[in-house]
């Protein structure tokens, strides 16, 4: 980092943070800039390969890039087996606390044992390399076990967030053609039970491909078990099929690891495909440097494993680094707003990585709650999911980090698999900015015509060179992959975000420029919410938009046109909100639904959500020349 004077509100890391850091910043940035492939090859060499790659980056078939071509590896082997020959064998890999206070921990040895056994169970259920398995669970350790067991035998996992509901689950099972569904009898959230098994049963009535359902007992309340189809995890794990026979599948670096559905501009959610080799190298490297992972650390990523943050930084990244990952089942404020701070004290957490919405939510309860706990073990903090407002940043920095923990504001996406714009421990910070691209990455901000914008001007954020953990395609839809990400500007990846860059080269994310809505950091699509609304008999047409919300960042507002014969009543509006909750999940429930007679449309019939939004905010809608009337 040069010593040039930075503009604005700047927070410098302490000498101690800089001197302790894994990343010697200047060296890393210089190396990656000078020899990009060499940089990634050096990182890859720290991991285990059954057979070494012939080529680091193969760009012969753009934009279908390949990394570590002809390399053979297995990400699960690198998460578990490689640690068994050292003192890490008996180190904790995973610590888990349930919302009800239950506690479990797994050493690397124990986690390996369970994953290996469960992988054999999956094989005996007929799961082969390349088969898809849907995982729909609460935040429990068996979720990580299920993911790792799939990876181990080369099956492709598709985790569906436990906050999603019937239709969202059905759609994802169908699209991935999963053979097996792994779920729980229920999940605890805010002291209540989310009926995961009941939702699964309903979704399976609509989905045809699943032949076996494995059920983890979490709550122990009564549920329906379908004979011949549904089996308890604990029963299976006590049968001879759950043997200790080794079963690691040698995977090609480019073999599929998982699908993760995410919302796009239009239509159905799309399945983002990540692979064993590049994703492994990307998550390993970024976590190691950005969160400065040390052997003795306890790392807590408070996201849900059902989203990419949890995949990369609760499960894969931490285990690849041989660090202890902490997982908490429930809500941050249950039963009191001190729950998180209490656990940081109890387990001696060193690094906390969360989202702005959680920080804002906890901040409103005041300083007294965190102040009652010893948070002095914290060394680094992190945030992700949406832009963080400087007020929340400063509270996090001061009250939680005691002005000694740098905040890693990491910008990335389901598609990128790993951090893309992020500080390093040595980077001077500006509240609200993700600072700079990770070493070696070339990013830019362009105008409509593809010219770089001037400093402090807004434009489209693009990525100009490929990176190892990048998505490989959209499952079953390579055309959409090309069209969605690589067609606006020649040879560049379009992020869908707008951003500015200041005079110091620091990036400031503004938000999505498409119809993706971020509610509490969760990514949803206008189109999905609309289709959930029109699946109700009373609704003919619907439009969903995002409006600012103090805690959630954004809240969903919906406009509906009723079918003739239906009248607007409060009961009907409430029923529609519930219907969206039932079909998509509670996070997708609109804050507000307005019944209207017409919706603004283009002459070709596309709903102009931007006009609705401008009207709701009382601002100028901009160019409306395409408006039909
Ligand atoms: C979108 C991707 C990657 C983990 C979580 C979200 C927004 C993400 C930041 C940040 C400002 C951010 C962007 C991005 N976003 N991180 N640090 N600052 N905005 O993954 O669900 O795929 O969402 O989240 O809009 O495009 P995702």
XYZ file of C-alpha atoms and ligand atoms in Angstrom:
656
model
C 0.000 0.000 0.000
C 1.497 3.319 -0.963
C 1.672 6.091 1.562
C -0.250 8.554 -0.508
C -2.758 10.584 1.430
C -6.280 9.231 1.038
C -9.338 11.434 0.845
C -12.398 11.279 3.077
C -13.012 9.438 6.316
C -10.110 6.956 6.599
C -9.430 4.292 9.248
C -5.915 2.912 9.302
C -5.212 -0.621 10.510
C -2.994 -0.869 13.576
C 0.686 -1.885 13.299
C -0.180 -5.065 15.146
C -2.785 -6.077 12.581
C -0.430 -5.347 9.691
C 2.557 -7.129 11.202
C 0.570 -10.249 12.101
C -1.109 -10.586 8.744
C -0.588 -13.581 6.438
C -0.766 -11.211 3.517
C 2.268 -9.088 2.893
C 0.100 -6.731 0.947
C 2.446 -5.066 -1.489
C 4.036 -8.382 -2.335
C 0.693 -10.050 -3.033
C -0.724 -7.264 -5.183
C 2.544 -7.020 -7.125
C 2.912 -10.748 -7.637
C -0.688 -11.185 -8.817
C -0.395 -8.252 -11.165
C 2.927 -9.398 -12.603
C 2.036 -13.083 -12.949
C -1.691 -13.720 -12.475
C -1.613 -17.419 -13.314
C 1.560 -17.896 -11.300
C -0.152 -16.333 -8.295
C -3.075 -18.765 -8.478
C -0.814 -21.725 -9.236
C 1.188 -21.005 -6.098
C -1.993 -21.011 -4.015
C -3.244 -24.204 -5.672
C 0.027 -25.915 -4.805
C -0.779 -25.533 -1.123
C -3.723 -27.904 -1.631
C -3.750 -31.607 -2.438
C -4.024 -32.819 -6.033
C -4.138 -36.506 -6.941
C -2.760 -35.393 -10.262
C -1.334 -31.990 -11.079
C -2.903 -29.693 -13.686
C -1.387 -29.047 -17.097
C -2.712 -25.565 -17.545
C -3.700 -22.986 -14.933
C -6.162 -21.018 -17.057
C -7.643 -22.309 -20.277
C -9.427 -19.521 -22.148
C -9.696 -21.284 -25.491
C -13.509 -21.379 -25.335
C -14.532 -18.018 -23.858
C -16.584 -17.295 -21.817
C -16.496 -20.955 -20.768
C -13.214 -20.640 -18.896
C -11.467 -23.604 -17.300
C -8.985 -23.615 -14.459
C -6.351 -26.184 -13.512
C -7.085 -28.289 -16.581
C -6.430 -32.021 -16.228
C -5.850 -31.578 -12.497
C -7.450 -34.250 -10.300
C -8.567 -33.409 -6.803
C -11.537 -33.522 -4.426
C -12.584 -30.549 -2.320
C -13.879 -32.762 0.511
C -10.528 -34.555 0.692
C -8.859 -31.160 1.030
C -11.327 -30.094 3.720
C -10.896 -33.189 5.881
C -8.468 -35.958 4.986
C -5.436 -33.713 4.544
C -5.718 -32.568 8.166
C -5.719 -36.067 9.648
C -1.961 -36.609 9.556
C -1.140 -33.621 11.715
C -2.073 -32.138 15.068
C -5.189 -30.809 13.384
C -6.618 -34.321 13.572
C -8.006 -33.631 17.030
C -8.602 -29.931 16.563
C -12.192 -28.744 16.368
C -13.382 -28.363 12.806
C -16.888 -27.292 13.697
C -18.543 -25.895 16.789
C -22.290 -25.569 16.738
C -24.798 -24.028 19.084
C -28.517 -24.569 18.698
C -31.010 -21.828 19.347
C -32.254 -23.796 22.345
C -28.727 -23.860 23.799
C -27.837 -27.365 22.636
C -24.168 -27.697 21.763
C -22.172 -29.988 19.485
C -18.614 -30.007 18.265
C -16.681 -32.101 15.771
C -12.931 -32.570 15.574
C -11.486 -32.955 12.088
C -11.260 -36.666 12.865
C -14.913 -36.881 13.907
C -16.184 -34.807 11.011
C -14.237 -36.949 8.567
C -15.686 -40.068 10.161
C -19.294 -38.877 9.860
C -18.878 -37.486 6.361
C -17.271 -40.688 5.159
C -20.037 -42.793 6.696
C -22.795 -40.633 5.321
C -21.162 -40.704 1.900
C -21.448 -44.495 2.033
C -25.102 -44.155 3.014
C -25.726 -41.945 -0.002
C -24.011 -44.457 -2.245
C -26.224 -47.207 -0.910
C -29.245 -45.038 -1.747
C -28.069 -45.145 -5.344
C -26.338 -41.772 -5.522
C -23.556 -41.851 -8.110
C -20.967 -39.366 -9.309
C -22.736 -36.545 -11.130
C -26.157 -37.182 -9.522
C -27.867 -34.231 -7.858
C -28.942 -34.171 -4.232
C -31.147 -31.427 -2.785
C -30.413 -30.353 0.776
C -33.164 -28.427 2.570
C -32.287 -27.990 6.200
C -31.963 -25.622 9.089
C -28.578 -24.435 10.276
C -27.329 -27.678 11.831
C -23.984 -29.492 11.515
C -25.555 -32.282 9.462
C -26.022 -29.714 6.711
C -22.247 -29.415 6.383
C -21.932 -33.204 6.670
C -24.441 -33.656 3.849
C -22.668 -31.161 1.576
C -19.253 -32.676 2.218
C -20.544 -36.236 1.773
C -21.930 -35.310 -1.645
C -18.670 -33.666 -2.667
C -16.759 -36.697 -1.451
C -18.470 -39.098 -3.851
C -18.777 -36.591 -6.671
C -22.501 -35.989 -6.273
C -23.649 -32.434 -6.953
C -25.360 -30.750 -4.030
C -28.084 -28.195 -4.396
C -28.758 -26.525 -1.070
C -32.098 -24.772 -0.790
C -32.248 -22.141 1.929
C -34.341 -23.343 4.886
C -36.287 -20.069 4.809
C -37.689 -20.912 1.392
C -40.987 -22.687 1.060
C -43.019 -25.102 -1.058
C -42.842 -23.707 -4.575
C -39.279 -22.445 -4.279
C -38.213 -25.913 -3.118
C -40.253 -27.752 -5.738
C -38.860 -25.652 -8.563
C -35.274 -26.272 -7.443
C -35.779 -30.028 -7.021
C -37.369 -30.251 -10.453
C -34.815 -28.176 -12.287
C -31.889 -30.079 -10.779
C -33.651 -33.462 -11.155
C -32.460 -34.496 -7.716
C -32.663 -38.162 -6.746
C -32.403 -37.643 -3.026
C -33.670 -34.959 -0.666
C -31.997 -34.418 2.700
C -34.058 -32.468 5.199
C -34.907 -32.128 8.904
C -38.052 -32.790 10.887
C -37.990 -29.079 11.629
C -35.772 -26.123 12.425
C -35.785 -23.720 15.341
C -36.150 -20.035 14.560
C -37.084 -17.490 17.226
C -38.305 -20.255 19.479
C -40.742 -21.557 16.890
C -40.458 -24.600 14.662
C -40.205 -24.223 10.904
C -41.933 -27.282 9.470
C -39.248 -28.313 7.010
C -40.521 -31.856 6.585
C -44.098 -30.781 6.029
C -42.961 -28.252 3.417
C -40.822 -30.976 1.821
C -43.806 -33.337 1.647
C -45.862 -30.696 -0.094
C -43.067 -29.856 -2.513
C -42.553 -33.550 -3.292
C -46.196 -33.903 -4.296
C -45.302 -31.543 -7.124
C -41.840 -33.009 -7.857
C -41.290 -36.404 -9.438
C -37.567 -37.174 -9.418
C -36.911 -37.823 -5.725
C -36.897 -41.478 -4.672
C -35.411 -41.197 -1.172
C -35.707 -38.660 1.609
C -33.236 -38.597 4.485
C -34.580 -36.849 7.591
C -32.437 -35.457 10.381
C -34.110 -35.361 13.763
C -33.699 -31.889 15.186
C -36.902 -30.979 16.996
C -38.299 -34.439 17.717
C -41.897 -33.366 17.200
C -44.324 -35.571 15.279
C -43.943 -35.626 11.530
C -45.164 -37.738 8.672
C -42.722 -40.412 7.435
C -43.609 -41.906 4.062
C -42.846 -45.660 4.172
C -40.373 -46.732 1.507
C -39.326 -43.175 0.784
C -38.413 -41.458 4.033
C -35.593 -42.634 6.316
C -34.135 -41.209 9.490
C -30.518 -40.068 9.284
C -29.689 -41.592 12.675
C -31.136 -44.944 11.620
C -29.160 -44.990 8.393
C -25.986 -43.958 10.193
C -26.287 -46.940 12.529
C -26.686 -49.521 9.776
C -23.835 -51.512 8.201
C -24.255 -49.429 5.005
C -22.747 -46.535 6.983
C -19.348 -48.194 6.892
C -15.928 -46.618 7.298
C -14.848 -47.834 3.867
C -12.994 -45.038 2.137
C -14.916 -43.568 -0.752
C -13.221 -40.395 -2.026
C -13.900 -39.937 -5.692
C -11.041 -38.547 -7.753
C -12.582 -35.512 -9.408
C -11.527 -33.587 -12.428
C -10.834 -29.967 -11.519
C -13.749 -28.974 -13.754
C -16.232 -31.570 -12.445
C -19.396 -30.046 -10.913
C -19.361 -29.518 -7.143
C -22.667 -27.796 -6.526
C -25.604 -25.915 -7.922
C -26.902 -22.900 -6.104
C -30.070 -21.251 -7.305
C -30.145 -17.512 -7.365
C -32.475 -14.862 -8.658
C -31.824 -13.156 -11.925
C -33.407 -10.430 -13.970
C -36.204 -12.472 -15.399
C -38.149 -15.642 -14.887
C -37.165 -18.629 -12.838
C -34.151 -18.666 -10.535
C -31.073 -19.970 -12.267
C -28.723 -22.688 -11.090
C -25.225 -21.334 -10.756
C -22.657 -24.105 -11.278
C -19.409 -24.262 -9.317
C -16.681 -26.896 -9.728
C -14.211 -28.763 -7.507
C -10.872 -27.256 -8.544
C -11.121 -23.511 -9.082
C -13.767 -22.941 -6.429
C -11.562 -24.738 -3.910
C -8.513 -22.643 -4.740
C -10.515 -19.399 -4.750
C -12.269 -19.863 -1.423
C -9.143 -21.189 0.278
C -6.995 -18.265 -0.823
C -9.428 -15.424 -0.262
C -10.356 -16.536 3.249
C -6.732 -17.080 4.225
C -5.636 -13.598 3.216
C -8.684 -11.427 3.746
C -9.683 -12.782 7.157
C -6.074 -13.495 7.941
C -6.708 -17.027 9.143
C -4.325 -18.215 11.858
C -4.042 -21.768 13.132
C -5.659 -21.042 16.491
C -8.544 -18.924 15.177
C -12.215 -19.469 15.711
C -13.983 -18.098 12.697
C -17.667 -17.282 12.701
C -19.497 -16.579 9.478
C -23.024 -15.852 10.664
C -24.663 -16.321 7.276
C -26.870 -19.236 6.352
C -25.235 -22.215 4.639
C -28.133 -22.078 2.192
C -26.564 -19.075 0.491
C -23.190 -18.763 -1.176
C -21.693 -17.006 1.844
C -22.279 -20.097 3.933
C -21.049 -22.487 1.225
C -17.791 -20.608 0.754
C -17.123 -19.296 4.235
C -18.877 -21.514 6.787
C -18.122 -24.835 5.156
C -15.506 -24.961 2.417
C -13.168 -22.001 3.028
C -12.649 -22.566 6.774
C -12.177 -26.340 6.474
C -9.745 -25.950 3.579
C -7.757 -23.668 5.863
C -7.961 -26.157 8.733
C -9.499 -23.549 11.006
C -12.365 -23.939 13.496
C -15.673 -22.805 12.028
C -18.513 -21.785 14.302
C -22.159 -22.227 13.336
C -25.217 -20.912 15.175
C -28.692 -22.157 14.438
C -31.029 -19.373 15.322
C -31.949 -15.711 15.333
C -29.417 -13.098 16.562
C -31.816 -11.689 19.109
C -33.213 -14.873 20.587
C -34.057 -14.976 23.426
C -32.289 -11.641 24.068
C -30.416 -9.109 21.929
C -27.198 -10.248 23.613
C -27.258 -13.748 22.142
C -24.463 -13.164 19.622
C -22.229 -11.309 22.067
C -22.748 -14.012 24.644
C -21.562 -16.677 22.177
C -18.528 -14.622 21.129
C -17.524 -14.478 24.775
C -18.350 -18.114 25.479
C -16.438 -19.599 22.539
C -13.722 -16.977 22.228
C -14.569 -16.107 18.633
C -11.738 -14.252 16.849
C -13.384 -13.275 13.597
C -17.016 -12.349 12.986
C -18.395 -12.068 9.458
C -21.983 -10.905 9.031
C -24.335 -8.656 7.055
C -25.295 -4.984 7.412
C -28.900 -5.892 8.110
C -27.873 -7.931 11.168
C -25.673 -5.102 12.419
C -28.466 -2.570 12.012
C -30.902 -4.951 13.688
C -28.622 -5.384 16.719
C -27.589 -1.741 16.839
C -31.126 -0.612 17.518
C -31.041 -2.355 20.911
C -28.188 -0.101 21.986
C -24.668 -0.526 23.313
C -25.615 -1.969 26.680
C -26.115 -5.495 25.288
C -22.679 -5.951 23.727
C -20.995 -3.952 26.517
C -21.990 -6.571 29.065
C -19.810 -9.154 27.300
C -16.107 -9.664 26.858
C -15.557 -9.284 23.122
C -11.809 -8.831 23.431
C -11.024 -12.049 21.522
C -12.243 -10.409 18.309
C -9.427 -9.555 15.938
C -11.197 -8.940 12.636
C -14.739 -8.184 11.538
C -16.476 -8.578 8.211
C -19.606 -7.586 6.341
C -21.287 -8.745 3.129
C -24.523 -8.736 1.193
C -25.331 -5.101 0.554
C -23.726 -1.711 0.989
C -23.157 -0.893 4.647
C -24.249 2.549 5.768
C -21.415 4.440 7.516
C -23.449 4.743 10.706
C -23.718 0.942 11.068
C -20.053 0.566 10.047
C -18.916 2.913 12.784
C -21.060 1.235 15.415
C -19.657 -2.160 14.414
C -16.125 -0.758 14.456
C -16.423 1.048 17.765
C -18.825 -0.958 19.880
C -18.098 -4.493 18.652
C -14.495 -4.153 17.457
C -13.345 -1.743 20.169
C -11.614 0.325 17.465
C -8.960 -2.328 16.960
C -10.569 -4.707 14.470
C -10.496 -3.812 10.800
C -13.792 -4.379 8.981
C -13.551 -6.422 5.813
C -16.376 -5.174 3.602
C -16.374 -7.935 1.008
C -18.236 -7.485 -2.264
C -18.992 -10.633 -4.214
C -21.833 -12.729 -5.585
C -23.199 -16.258 -5.814
C -21.670 -16.245 -9.271
C -18.184 -15.153 -8.218
C -17.911 -17.839 -5.501
C -15.254 -15.828 -3.647
C -14.494 -12.272 -2.455
C -13.870 -9.925 -5.375
C -13.705 -6.386 -3.996
C -12.346 -6.455 -0.493
C -9.850 -4.892 1.851
C -6.899 -6.872 3.180
C -5.891 -6.490 6.832
C -3.345 -3.875 5.720
C -5.789 -1.736 3.733
C -6.788 1.688 5.053
C -10.582 1.576 5.297
C -13.324 3.991 4.360
C -16.726 3.212 5.932
C -19.113 2.068 3.212
C -16.482 1.135 0.652
C -15.311 -2.401 -0.176
C -12.031 -0.688 -1.076
C -10.097 -2.505 -3.836
C -10.271 -5.558 -6.104
C -8.621 -8.691 -4.671
C -5.025 -9.075 -5.959
C -4.816 -9.640 -9.688
C -8.464 -8.917 -10.450
C -9.209 -6.311 -13.056
C -12.445 -4.481 -12.567
C -13.917 -1.359 -14.029
C -16.966 0.871 -14.058
C -18.414 1.579 -17.484
C -21.059 3.781 -19.029
C -23.778 2.544 -21.384
C -21.362 2.676 -24.351
C -18.623 0.782 -22.548
C -16.334 3.710 -21.712
C -14.839 3.868 -18.226
C -16.600 6.558 -16.196
C -14.734 9.375 -14.472
C -13.928 9.304 -10.761
C -17.042 9.530 -8.575
C -19.401 8.907 -11.474
C -21.853 6.046 -11.426
C -21.695 3.201 -13.938
C -21.939 -0.553 -14.495
C -19.500 -2.639 -12.503
C -17.662 -5.206 -14.663
C -14.928 -7.796 -14.183
C -12.349 -7.930 -16.926
C -10.392 -11.099 -16.243
C -11.489 -14.613 -15.236
C -10.925 -15.912 -11.690
C -10.708 -19.493 -10.377
C -13.956 -19.602 -8.341
C -16.081 -18.113 -11.099
C -19.333 -19.818 -12.051
C -18.810 -22.128 -15.015
C -22.274 -21.855 -16.484
C -25.948 -21.840 -15.658
C -26.969 -25.477 -15.266
C -28.834 -26.684 -18.362
C -28.787 -23.210 -19.852
C -25.412 -22.202 -21.292
C -27.054 -19.659 -23.608
C -28.485 -17.802 -20.665
C -25.031 -17.815 -19.066
C -23.558 -16.086 -22.102
C -26.468 -13.747 -22.539
C -26.812 -12.719 -18.916
C -23.175 -12.164 -18.000
C -21.068 -11.793 -21.126
C -23.116 -10.019 -23.756
C -23.436 -6.379 -22.712
C -19.727 -5.643 -23.117
C -17.382 -7.742 -25.212
C -15.244 -10.098 -23.132
C -16.312 -8.689 -19.770
C -18.398 -10.151 -16.970
C -21.397 -7.981 -16.111
C -22.093 -7.972 -12.372
C -25.552 -6.393 -12.436
C -24.431 -3.792 -9.896
C -23.853 -0.108 -10.287
C -20.883 1.458 -8.548
C -18.588 4.471 -8.300
C -14.843 4.694 -7.883
C -13.372 7.598 -5.959
C -10.156 9.529 -6.617
C -8.194 6.937 -4.593
C -9.504 4.082 -6.727
C -11.792 2.837 -3.932
C -15.008 1.161 -5.085
C -18.408 2.157 -3.714
C -21.270 -0.208 -4.566
C -24.583 1.523 -5.126
C -26.887 -1.429 -5.774
C -28.485 -3.662 -8.354
C -29.384 -2.232 -11.703
C -31.646 -5.131 -12.619
C -34.788 -6.546 -11.056
C -32.944 -8.358 -8.326
C -34.136 -7.314 -4.866
C -31.974 -7.529 -1.763
C -34.074 -7.977 1.376
C -31.966 -8.239 4.531
C -29.095 -9.181 2.222
C -31.081 -12.078 0.745
C -31.357 -12.097 -2.995
C -34.814 -12.396 -4.522
C -36.216 -11.724 -7.969
C -39.141 -9.448 -8.738
C -40.311 -12.044 -11.234
C -40.451 -14.850 -8.651
C -42.480 -12.800 -6.203
C -44.810 -11.795 -9.005
C -45.319 -15.363 -10.135
C -46.064 -16.406 -6.546
C -48.717 -13.649 -6.435
C -50.361 -14.619 -9.716
C -50.480 -18.265 -8.631
C -53.243 -17.092 -6.266
C -56.717 -17.307 -7.857
C -57.552 -13.681 -6.986
C -54.630 -12.155 -8.887
C -54.348 -11.583 -12.643
C -51.245 -9.451 -12.726
C -48.610 -8.359 -10.274
C -45.501 -6.209 -10.000
C -42.951 -6.288 -7.189
C -40.412 -3.596 -6.420
C -37.948 -2.770 -3.658
C -38.283 0.318 -1.480
C -35.769 1.410 1.153
C -36.175 -0.041 4.646
C -34.269 1.023 7.745
C -33.246 -2.433 8.978
C -33.731 -4.699 5.963
C -32.046 -2.357 3.487
C -34.908 -2.994 1.097
C -38.474 -4.141 1.557
C -40.762 -5.642 -1.066
C -43.753 -3.653 -2.218
C -46.213 -5.309 -4.557
C -48.944 -4.047 -6.855
C -51.684 -6.420 -7.937
C -54.601 -6.353 -10.334
C -57.477 -8.495 -9.080
C -59.433 -10.915 -11.198
C -62.997 -9.758 -11.800
C -65.301 -10.856 -9.033
C -62.691 -10.174 -6.349
C -62.803 -7.058 -4.193
C -60.014 -5.537 -2.171
C -60.388 -6.338 1.509
C -57.791 -6.340 4.284
C -58.375 -10.065 4.667
C -57.618 -10.687 0.997
C -54.445 -8.584 1.115
C -53.278 -10.499 4.174
C -54.124 -13.772 2.446
C -51.988 -12.746 -0.530
C -49.036 -11.934 1.724
C -49.430 -15.322 3.403
C -49.682 -17.024 0.034
C -46.318 -15.585 -1.046
C -44.884 -16.742 2.279
C -46.239 -20.230 1.739
C -45.040 -20.550 -1.853
C -41.692 -18.758 -1.649
C -40.845 -18.332 2.006
C -41.294 -15.759 4.766
C -38.463 -13.517 3.491
C -40.363 -12.956 0.254
C -43.581 -11.745 1.921
C -44.342 -8.262 0.636
C -44.269 -5.512 3.229
C -47.166 -3.885 1.507
C -49.577 -4.887 -1.266
C -51.518 -2.305 -3.163
C -54.493 -3.203 -5.339
C -54.445 -1.238 -8.602
C -56.464 -1.093 -11.832
C -53.515 -1.015 -14.192
C -49.737 -1.278 -14.249
C -47.313 0.868 -16.225
C -46.110 -1.157 -19.214
C -43.964 -0.756 -22.251
C -45.685 -1.026 -25.628
C -44.351 -4.591 -25.824
C -46.145 -5.374 -22.552
C -43.241 -5.426 -20.101
C -44.026 -4.016 -16.666
C -41.978 -0.871 -15.995
C -41.069 -1.450 -12.373
C -38.829 1.577 -12.427
C -41.864 3.807 -12.998
C -43.670 2.250 -10.027
C -40.629 2.786 -7.882
C -40.208 6.412 -8.905
C -43.873 7.038 -8.181
C -43.644 5.430 -4.740
C -40.558 7.467 -3.897
C -41.987 10.642 -5.382
C -39.053 11.115 -7.755
C -38.703 11.678 -11.492
C -39.172 8.354 -13.346
C -36.601 9.334 -15.994
C -37.119 8.317 -19.595
C -40.686 7.066 -20.063
C -40.844 7.269 -23.847
C -41.491 3.515 -24.082
C -44.494 3.714 -21.748
C -47.625 2.464 -23.482
C -49.987 5.162 -22.260
C -25.208 -9.074 -4.658
C -24.904 -10.533 -4.750
C -21.807 -12.880 -1.951
C -22.418 -13.050 -0.733
C -23.744 -12.483 -0.483
C -24.571 -12.073 -1.593
C -24.713 -7.306 -3.219
C -22.819 -8.328 -1.905
C -21.858 -6.569 -1.062
C -21.072 -5.575 -0.399
C -22.431 -3.951 -1.398
C -22.937 -6.141 -1.865
C -24.445 -6.880 -4.635
C -24.206 -8.203 -5.357
N -23.517 -7.266 -2.371
N -21.829 -7.920 -1.122
N -20.049 -5.897 0.390
N -21.402 -4.280 -0.610
N -23.218 -4.833 -2.032
O -24.543 -12.885 -2.728
O -26.970 -13.225 -3.013
O -25.414 -13.512 -4.966
O -25.891 -11.245 -4.033
O -25.176 -8.652 -3.309
O -25.583 -6.238 -5.134
O -24.466 -8.140 -6.741
P -25.751 -12.789 -3.727
